[in-house]
Amino acid sequence: MIRFEHVTKRYPDGTTAVDDLSFEVAEGELVTLVGPSGCGKTTTMMMVNRLIEPTSGRIRVGGEDIAAVDPVRLRRRIGYVIQQVGLFPHRTVLDNTATVPALLGWSRARARARAAELLDLVGLDPKTYGPRYPEQLSGGQRQRVGVARALAADPPVLLMDEPFGAVDPVVREQLQDEFLRMQAAVRKTVLLVTHDIEEAVRLGDRIAVYGQGRIEQFDTPGAVLGAPATPYVASFVGADRGLKRLSVTPVEPDDLRQPPVARPDEPAGRARDRLREQDARWAVVLDAHGDLRGWVGIDDLAAGGTVGELAHRMTAWVPVGAPLKQAFGVMLQHDAGWVAVLDGARFLGVLTPAKLHEALRRSVDADARGVARGQVPFDSVPDA
Ligand SMILES: Nc1ncnc2c1ncn2[C@@H]1O[C@H](COP(=O)(O)OP(=O)(O)OP(=O)(O)O)[C@@H](O)[C@H]1O
Ligand SMILES: [Mg+2]
C-alpha cells in the first residue's frame, strides 16, 4: 500500500535526513518507525503526503507514484496525526475533528455528525467534549482528538507522528490499547513514528528500526527483539529484550495449568475432602458450561453449605491471547500466585509463575539461537 523505492532526502544545507530507503507497508498493516531523535522518522512520514519532497527515489501509495498525484488529492486519502497534536486552539473539539471533512466540502451537518461519531470511537462523549476548546482537555484527551481528526474522512492510510508522545506512561498505555482495538476494527494502513521501543513493539505488526537516516532492521517485534540484525539494533532494543518479549508473547492455552475444580451446587464438605485428597489448597469454581464463577480455598469450605455460597469473586484474570506482561502485571497487582485465563467467560486454565518463567525461557532460548528454528539446517545441529 505504501512503498518506498530508494528514497533519499537531502536538505539544502547538506543534511542527509533519509538515505536510500526502501520498504513496503502492506494494506491493513501497522508499521512503526522507531529510532533516536533526528534519525529521519518525521522526514520519512512527511514525504508520504508530500509535505516534503524526496531528493531522489520514488514513493508509491496504492500503486500510484505520488510524485504524479496532486498533493491535495493525495492528502484526502491520508490521515495525519502530527507530532504535538496541533489542534486549532480557537476551534471547538467538534470543529477540530471535522476539519478535513469540512475542507473536503461536506455539508456542515454531515461533517459534524461524522466528527461526533469519531469522538465517540476514541472514547470522548461528543456531548460533553465536542463543545470544549482544546485547552479545556487533558493531554490524553487532546491526543484522542488528534486521532479522531485524522480518521474523520475515513482515509485508507494513516500517518501518525508520535501520536501518544505527550502523555504520562499510564494514559499512554490506555491510548495504545484503545488504538489497537480501533485498528482491529477499521484496519487502516498505518505508519506510526515513535522513539519508544516499548511502544514500537506493542503496536507494530512490523517495526522499522532506524539508525542515522537508514533502516537497520525491518521485521516483526518478535524477530527484532529475539534476533537483532546488528549490534546497533541490539543496543537500541536494550539488554532487557528478553523481558520485553513478554509484551509481544501472548498467553497461549499450552502455557496453562489445570487446577482442581468445584461446582457451585456441590456440598462444601465434599469439595473439601476432594481438595485434601489431591493435596490442593484451593479450587476454581466452574458452572456446568465451564464458565468461571470464582474460586474457593480449602479453609473457606469448613463453613459448610454449598461451594457457590462460599466462592470468592475472581479478580485476577486475563483473556487468552493477552501479552504475558499483562498476566504478570495482574499477578503482581493482586499479589496472586496465579491468574485465571478466560476465553469470554469460559475458563481455560491458570498461568502460574513457573509457567510464565518457562515462556520467558523460551524467548531467551530464541535469543541465544539468534535464528528461527526453521532456519537452522538439520546437518548443522549437533546431536544432544
Ligand atoms: N528543513 C531542514 N533543513 C535541514 N535539516 C533538517 C530540516 N528538517 C529536518 N532536518 C534534519 O534532518 C534530520 C531528520 O529530522 P527528522 O525531523 O526527520 O527527525 P526525527 O527522527 O523525526 O526526530 P525526532 O524524534 O526528534 O522528531 C535531523 O538531523 C534534522 O535536523
Ligand atoms: Mg520527528
Coordinates of C-alpha atoms and ligand atoms in Angstrom, one line a residue, residues 9-18 34-46 52 83 161-162 193-195 210-213, ligand 1:
K9 CA 16.2 13.2 1.3
R10 CA 19.0 15.8 1.4
Y11 CA 18.2 19.2 2.8
P12 CA 19.7 22.3 1.1
D13 CA 22.3 22.7 3.9
G14 CA 23.7 19.2 3.1
T15 CA 22.0 17.2 5.9
T16 CA 21.1 13.8 4.6
A17 CA 17.9 13.1 6.7
V18 CA 17.0 9.9 4.9
V34 CA 11.4 3.8 15.8
G35 CA 14.8 5.4 16.3
P36 CA 16.6 8.2 18.2
S37 CA 15.8 11.9 17.8
G38 CA 16.9 13.3 14.4
C39 CA 17.2 9.9 12.6
G40 CA 14.7 10.9 9.9
K41 CA 11.4 9.5 11.1
T42 CA 9.3 12.6 10.6
T43 CA 11.0 13.3 7.3
T44 CA 10.1 9.8 6.1
M45 CA 6.5 10.3 7.1
M46 CA 6.1 13.8 5.6
I52 CA 8.4 17.1 2.0
Q83 CA 3.8 15.5 16.4
D161 CA 3.9 11.0 14.3
E162 CA 4.4 10.3 18.0
V193 CA 6.5 7.1 14.4
T194 CA 7.8 6.7 17.9
H195 CA 11.2 6.9 19.7
Y210 CA 16.2 3.5 12.2
G211 CA 19.8 4.3 12.6
Q212 CA 21.0 7.6 11.1
G213 CA 18.8 8.0 8.1
Ligands
LIG1 N1 14.5 21.9 6.9 C1 15.5 21.2 7.3 N2 16.8 21.6 7.0 C2 17.9 20.9 7.3 N3 17.9 19.8 8.1 C3 16.7 19.4 8.5 C4 15.5 20.1 8.1 N4 14.4 19.4 8.7 C5 15.0 18.3 9.4 N5 16.3 18.3 9.2 C6 17.3 17.4 9.8 O1 17.0 16.1 9.3 C7 17.2 15.1 10.3 C8 16.0 14.3 10.4 O2 14.9 15.0 11.0 P1 13.5 14.4 11.4 O3 12.7 15.5 11.8 O4 13.1 13.5 10.3 O5 13.9 13.6 12.7 P2 13.1 12.7 13.6 O6 13.6 11.3 13.5 O7 11.6 12.9 13.3 O8 13.4 13.2 15.1 P3 12.5 13.5 16.4 O9 12.4 12.1 17.0 O10 13.4 14.4 17.2 O11 11.2 14.0 16.0 C9 17.7 15.9 11.5 O12 19.1 15.8 11.6 C10 17.2 17.3 11.3 O13 18.0 18.2 12.0

